[in-house]
One Martini backbone bead per residue (centre of mass of N, CA, C, O) as a GRO file, in nm:
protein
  148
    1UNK     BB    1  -8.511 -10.485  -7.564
    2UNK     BB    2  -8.359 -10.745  -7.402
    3UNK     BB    3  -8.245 -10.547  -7.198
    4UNK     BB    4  -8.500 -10.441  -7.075
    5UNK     BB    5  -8.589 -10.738  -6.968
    6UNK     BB    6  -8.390 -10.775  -6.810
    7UNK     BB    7  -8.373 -10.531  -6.630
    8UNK     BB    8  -8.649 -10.605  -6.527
    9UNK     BB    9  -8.591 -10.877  -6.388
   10UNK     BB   10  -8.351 -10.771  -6.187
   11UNK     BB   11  -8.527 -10.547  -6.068
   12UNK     BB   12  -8.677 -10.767  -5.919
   13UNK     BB   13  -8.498 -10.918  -5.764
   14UNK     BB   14  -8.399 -10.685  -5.640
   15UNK     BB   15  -8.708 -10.631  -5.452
   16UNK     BB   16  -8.682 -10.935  -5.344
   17UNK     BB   17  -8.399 -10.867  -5.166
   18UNK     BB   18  -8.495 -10.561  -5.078
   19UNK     BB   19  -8.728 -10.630  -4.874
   20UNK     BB   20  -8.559 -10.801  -4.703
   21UNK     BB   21  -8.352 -10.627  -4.587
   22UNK     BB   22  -8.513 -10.365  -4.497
   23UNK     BB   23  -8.638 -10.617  -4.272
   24UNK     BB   24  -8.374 -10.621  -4.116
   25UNK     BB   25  -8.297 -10.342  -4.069
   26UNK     BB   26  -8.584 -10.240  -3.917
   27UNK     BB   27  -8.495 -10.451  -3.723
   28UNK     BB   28  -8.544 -10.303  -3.375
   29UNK     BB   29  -8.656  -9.990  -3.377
   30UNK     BB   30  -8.844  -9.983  -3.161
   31UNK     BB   31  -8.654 -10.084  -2.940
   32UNK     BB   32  -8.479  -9.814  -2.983
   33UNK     BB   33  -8.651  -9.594  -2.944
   34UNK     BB   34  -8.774  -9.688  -2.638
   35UNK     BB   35  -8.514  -9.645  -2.535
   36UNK     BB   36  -8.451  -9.336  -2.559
   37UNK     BB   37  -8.684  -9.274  -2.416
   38UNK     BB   38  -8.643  -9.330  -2.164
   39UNK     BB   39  -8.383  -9.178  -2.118
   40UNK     BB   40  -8.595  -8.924  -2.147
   41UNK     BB   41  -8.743  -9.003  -1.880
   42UNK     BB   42  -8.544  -8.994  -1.667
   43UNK     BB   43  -8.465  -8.663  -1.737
   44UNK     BB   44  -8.702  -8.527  -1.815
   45UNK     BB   45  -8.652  -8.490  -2.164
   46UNK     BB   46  -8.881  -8.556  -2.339
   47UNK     BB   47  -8.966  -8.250  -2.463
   48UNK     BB   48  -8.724  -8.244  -2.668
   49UNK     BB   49  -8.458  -8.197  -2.910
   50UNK     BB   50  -8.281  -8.429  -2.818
   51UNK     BB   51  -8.488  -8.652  -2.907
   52UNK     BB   52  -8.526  -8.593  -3.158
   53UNK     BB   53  -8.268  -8.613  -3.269
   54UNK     BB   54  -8.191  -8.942  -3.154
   55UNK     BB   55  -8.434  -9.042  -3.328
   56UNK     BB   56  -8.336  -8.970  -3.605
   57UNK     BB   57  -8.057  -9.085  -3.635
   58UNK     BB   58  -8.132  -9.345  -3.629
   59UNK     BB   59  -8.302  -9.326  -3.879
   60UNK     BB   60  -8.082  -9.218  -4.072
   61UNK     BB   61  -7.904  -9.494  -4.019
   62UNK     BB   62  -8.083  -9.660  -4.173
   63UNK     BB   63  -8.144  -9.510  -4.458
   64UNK     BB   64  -7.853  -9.542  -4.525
   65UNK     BB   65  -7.844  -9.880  -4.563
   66UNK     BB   66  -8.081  -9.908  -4.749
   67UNK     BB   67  -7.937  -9.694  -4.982
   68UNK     BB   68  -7.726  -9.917  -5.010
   69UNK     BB   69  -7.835 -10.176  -5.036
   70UNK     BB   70  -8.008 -10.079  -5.350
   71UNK     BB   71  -7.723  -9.995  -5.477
   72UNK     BB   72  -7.618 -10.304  -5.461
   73UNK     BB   73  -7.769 -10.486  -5.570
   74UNK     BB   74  -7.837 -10.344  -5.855
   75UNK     BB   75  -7.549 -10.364  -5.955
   76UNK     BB   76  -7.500 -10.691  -5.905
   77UNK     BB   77  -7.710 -10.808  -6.061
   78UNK     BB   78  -7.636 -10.676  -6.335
   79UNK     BB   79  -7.320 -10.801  -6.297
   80UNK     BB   80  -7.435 -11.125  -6.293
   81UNK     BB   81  -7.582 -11.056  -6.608
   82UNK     BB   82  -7.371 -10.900  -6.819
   83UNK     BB   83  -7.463 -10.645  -6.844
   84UNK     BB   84  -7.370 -10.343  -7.017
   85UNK     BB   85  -7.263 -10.043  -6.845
   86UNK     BB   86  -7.488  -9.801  -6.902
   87UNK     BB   87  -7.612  -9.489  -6.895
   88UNK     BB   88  -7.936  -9.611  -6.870
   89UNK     BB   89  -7.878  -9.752  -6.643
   90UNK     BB   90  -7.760  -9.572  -6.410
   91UNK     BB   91  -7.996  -9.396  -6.427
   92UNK     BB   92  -8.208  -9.618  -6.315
   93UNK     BB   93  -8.052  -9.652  -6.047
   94UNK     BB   94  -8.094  -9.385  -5.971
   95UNK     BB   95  -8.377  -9.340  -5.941
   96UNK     BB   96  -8.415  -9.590  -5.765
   97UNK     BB   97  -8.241  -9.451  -5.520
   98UNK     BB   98  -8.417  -9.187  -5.508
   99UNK     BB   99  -8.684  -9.279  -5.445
  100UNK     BB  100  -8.606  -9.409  -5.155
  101UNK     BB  101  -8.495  -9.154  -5.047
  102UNK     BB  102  -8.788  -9.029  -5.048
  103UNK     BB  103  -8.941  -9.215  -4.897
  104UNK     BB  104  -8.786  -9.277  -4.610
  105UNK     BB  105  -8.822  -8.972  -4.569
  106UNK     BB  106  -9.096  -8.946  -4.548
  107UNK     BB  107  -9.151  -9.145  -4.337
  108UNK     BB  108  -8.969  -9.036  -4.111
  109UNK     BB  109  -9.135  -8.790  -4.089
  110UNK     BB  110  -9.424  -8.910  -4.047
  111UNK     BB  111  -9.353  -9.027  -3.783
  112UNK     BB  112  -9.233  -8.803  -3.630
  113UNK     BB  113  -9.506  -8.600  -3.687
  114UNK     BB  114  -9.680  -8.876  -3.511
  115UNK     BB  115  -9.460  -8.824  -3.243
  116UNK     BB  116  -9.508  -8.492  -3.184
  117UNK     BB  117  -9.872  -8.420  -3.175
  118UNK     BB  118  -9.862  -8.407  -2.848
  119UNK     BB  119  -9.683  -8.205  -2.821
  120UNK     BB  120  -9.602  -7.925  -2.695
  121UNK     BB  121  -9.574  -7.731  -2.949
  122UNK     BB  122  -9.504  -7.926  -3.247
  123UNK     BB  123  -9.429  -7.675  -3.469
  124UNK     BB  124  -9.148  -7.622  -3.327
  125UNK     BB  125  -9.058  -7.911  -3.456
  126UNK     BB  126  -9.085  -7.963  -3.702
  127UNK     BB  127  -8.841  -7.744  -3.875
  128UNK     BB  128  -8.595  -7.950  -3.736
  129UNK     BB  129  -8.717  -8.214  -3.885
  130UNK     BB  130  -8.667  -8.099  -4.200
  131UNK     BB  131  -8.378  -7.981  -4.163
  132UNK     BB  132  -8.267  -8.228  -4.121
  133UNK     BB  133  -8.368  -8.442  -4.380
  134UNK     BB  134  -8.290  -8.279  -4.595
  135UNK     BB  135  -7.982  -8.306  -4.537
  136UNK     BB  136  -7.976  -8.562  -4.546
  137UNK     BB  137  -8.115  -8.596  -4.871
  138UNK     BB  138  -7.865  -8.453  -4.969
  139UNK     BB  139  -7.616  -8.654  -4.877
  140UNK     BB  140  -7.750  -8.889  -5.037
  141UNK     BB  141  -7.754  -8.809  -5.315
  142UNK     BB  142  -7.434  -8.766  -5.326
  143UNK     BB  143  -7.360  -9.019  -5.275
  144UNK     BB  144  -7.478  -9.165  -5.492
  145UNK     BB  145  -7.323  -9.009  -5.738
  146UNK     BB  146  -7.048  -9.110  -5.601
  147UNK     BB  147  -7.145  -9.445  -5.637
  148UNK     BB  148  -7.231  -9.430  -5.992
   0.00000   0.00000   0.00000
């Protein structure tokens, strides 16, 4: 009961300076993307698979950031308040960097999916805009498995 008030605890720290780094790390990304976008304006190839490729890497670099971010500090607070790690916390870590992972990933289709609604026939590129994050949502799962 103490260890779980605890947890509680670290865990609101942990998301009071998970916020601030998330707004870190996503500070300036409208303006890469609106750049990559210019970049396909010049070349005329604005309606193309590969500005969607390099705006997803883009957001793709950021959600990695993030789920490493919110990995390290919920580690590091549990780890600075000397609370011994068991399978239930590890658990409870695992679940929050899910969260994050599934989170993200959908945010950033939903970006996607709201910045080509007005491209000719934009349902061509759903299916490539889902499965780049479904895979990256792969990679991160088992990295974070990996990293617990």
């Amino acid at each position: 009961m103490i260890i779980e008030k605890k947890l509680l605890d670290i865990f609101l720290l942990s998301d009071l300076e998970f916020s601030k780094t998330k707004d870190e790390i996503n500070e300036g990304l409208d303006d890469k993307l609106n750049e990559i976008s210019e970049e396909f304006v010049k070349t005329g190839t604005f309606y193309g698979t590969q500005h969607i490729k390099y705006r997803l890497k883009e957001r793709i670099k950021r959600i990695r950031e993030i789920v490493k971010s919110r990995l390290t500090l919920d580690l590091n607070y549990v780890e600075k308040v000397m609370i011994p790690f068991i399978d239930d916390i590890y658990q409870e870590i695992y679940k929050r960097a899910l969260e994050t992972i599934e989170s993200e990933i959908d945010y950033a289709g939903n970006k996607m999916l709201h910045f080509c609604r007005n491209w000719p026939n934009p349902k061509s590129y759903l299916e490539h805009i889902k499965q780049m994050l479904n895979k990256e949502k792969d990679v991160l799962i088992k990295n974070t498995e990996r990293d617990i």
